[in-house]
């Protein structure tokens, strides 16, 4: 069993994962999934307003991003 330990107090809230792949796959989501989970911010619109226009096509292709699902849902 993979046990993640960090030298910070919040580390006790991090769940243990059976495998390293399970841990890392839980971090990656498509930007549209983050938008669906987050009611406070539409991240696609935010990025389209803040990044240079040359990157808009990348944002619109629904890239895979790293997001903390537990933090988004709370």
mmCIF file of C-alpha atoms in Angstrom:
data_model
loop_
_atom_site.group_PDB
_atom_site.id
_atom_site.type_symbol
_atom_site.label_atom_id
_atom_site.label_comp_id
_atom_site.label_asym_id
_atom_site.label_seq_id
_atom_site.Cartn_x
_atom_site.Cartn_y
_atom_site.Cartn_z
ATOM 1 C CA UNK A 1 0.000 0.000 0.000
ATOM 2 C CA UNK A 2 1.307 3.421 -0.955
ATOM 3 C CA UNK A 3 1.402 5.780 1.991
ATOM 4 C CA UNK A 4 2.053 9.424 1.194
ATOM 5 C CA UNK A 5 3.737 11.374 3.984
ATOM 6 C CA UNK A 6 4.272 15.115 3.941
ATOM 7 C CA UNK A 7 5.962 17.245 6.601
ATOM 8 C CA UNK A 8 2.864 19.453 6.894
ATOM 9 C CA UNK A 9 -0.081 19.211 9.312
ATOM 10 C CA UNK A 10 -2.630 18.775 6.515
ATOM 11 C CA UNK A 11 -0.969 15.528 5.423
ATOM 12 C CA UNK A 12 -3.092 13.532 7.864
ATOM 13 C CA UNK A 13 -6.131 14.268 5.686
ATOM 14 C CA UNK A 14 -4.563 12.682 2.584
ATOM 15 C CA UNK A 15 -6.012 9.215 2.011
ATOM 16 C CA UNK A 16 -3.859 6.144 1.441
ATOM 17 C CA UNK A 17 -3.992 4.609 -2.028
ATOM 18 C CA UNK A 18 -3.421 0.966 -2.880
ATOM 19 C CA UNK A 19 -1.065 1.735 -5.761
ATOM 20 C CA UNK A 20 0.966 4.605 -7.082
ATOM 21 C CA UNK A 21 -1.087 4.573 -10.310
ATOM 22 C CA UNK A 22 -4.310 4.961 -8.327
ATOM 23 C CA UNK A 23 -2.841 7.956 -6.505
ATOM 24 C CA UNK A 24 -1.710 9.754 -9.651
ATOM 25 C CA UNK A 25 -4.808 8.913 -11.699
ATOM 26 C CA UNK A 26 -6.925 10.511 -8.971
ATOM 27 C CA UNK A 27 -5.135 13.821 -9.545
ATOM 28 C CA UNK A 28 -5.769 14.173 -13.275
ATOM 29 C CA UNK A 29 -9.084 15.376 -14.687
ATOM 30 C CA UNK A 30 -10.242 17.094 -17.850
ATOM 31 C CA UNK A 31 -10.853 20.822 -17.519
ATOM 32 C CA UNK A 32 -14.552 20.258 -18.268
ATOM 33 C CA UNK A 33 -14.751 17.896 -15.264
ATOM 34 C CA UNK A 34 -13.234 20.581 -13.045
ATOM 35 C CA UNK A 35 -15.819 23.062 -14.368
ATOM 36 C CA UNK A 36 -18.630 20.606 -13.606
ATOM 37 C CA UNK A 37 -17.433 20.059 -10.025
ATOM 38 C CA UNK A 38 -16.670 23.699 -9.270
ATOM 39 C CA UNK A 39 -19.699 25.916 -8.846
ATOM 40 C CA UNK A 40 -17.747 29.015 -7.810
ATOM 41 C CA UNK A 41 -15.461 29.353 -10.844
ATOM 42 C CA UNK A 42 -15.774 28.418 -14.499
ATOM 43 C CA UNK A 43 -12.115 27.606 -15.104
ATOM 44 C CA UNK A 44 -12.449 27.397 -18.876
ATOM 45 C CA UNK A 45 -13.773 30.959 -19.040
ATOM 46 C CA UNK A 46 -11.141 32.103 -16.539
ATOM 47 C CA UNK A 47 -8.292 30.693 -18.616
ATOM 48 C CA UNK A 48 -9.752 32.065 -21.847
ATOM 49 C CA UNK A 49 -9.785 35.537 -20.283
ATOM 50 C CA UNK A 50 -6.291 35.338 -18.777
ATOM 51 C CA UNK A 51 -4.071 33.410 -21.207
ATOM 52 C CA UNK A 52 -2.821 34.857 -24.504
ATOM 53 C CA UNK A 53 -5.091 34.179 -27.476
ATOM 54 C CA UNK A 54 -2.490 31.866 -29.021
ATOM 55 C CA UNK A 55 -3.334 29.347 -26.263
ATOM 56 C CA UNK A 56 -7.126 29.500 -26.616
ATOM 57 C CA UNK A 57 -7.277 26.506 -28.973
ATOM 58 C CA UNK A 58 -5.459 24.407 -26.364
ATOM 59 C CA UNK A 59 -7.890 25.444 -23.622
ATOM 60 C CA UNK A 60 -10.896 24.716 -25.849
ATOM 61 C CA UNK A 61 -9.628 21.159 -26.532
ATOM 62 C CA UNK A 62 -10.457 20.241 -22.899
ATOM 63 C CA UNK A 63 -6.925 19.536 -21.635
ATOM 64 C CA UNK A 64 -6.066 17.206 -18.783
ATOM 65 C CA UNK A 65 -5.204 19.191 -15.660
ATOM 66 C CA UNK A 66 -4.100 18.385 -12.129
ATOM 67 C CA UNK A 67 -6.866 19.137 -9.635
ATOM 68 C CA UNK A 68 -7.713 18.172 -6.074
ATOM 69 C CA UNK A 69 -11.204 16.724 -6.414
ATOM 70 C CA UNK A 70 -11.838 16.800 -2.652
ATOM 71 C CA UNK A 71 -10.984 20.504 -2.428
ATOM 72 C CA UNK A 72 -13.167 21.386 -5.417
ATOM 73 C CA UNK A 73 -16.240 19.601 -4.073
ATOM 74 C CA UNK A 74 -16.093 21.167 -0.615
#
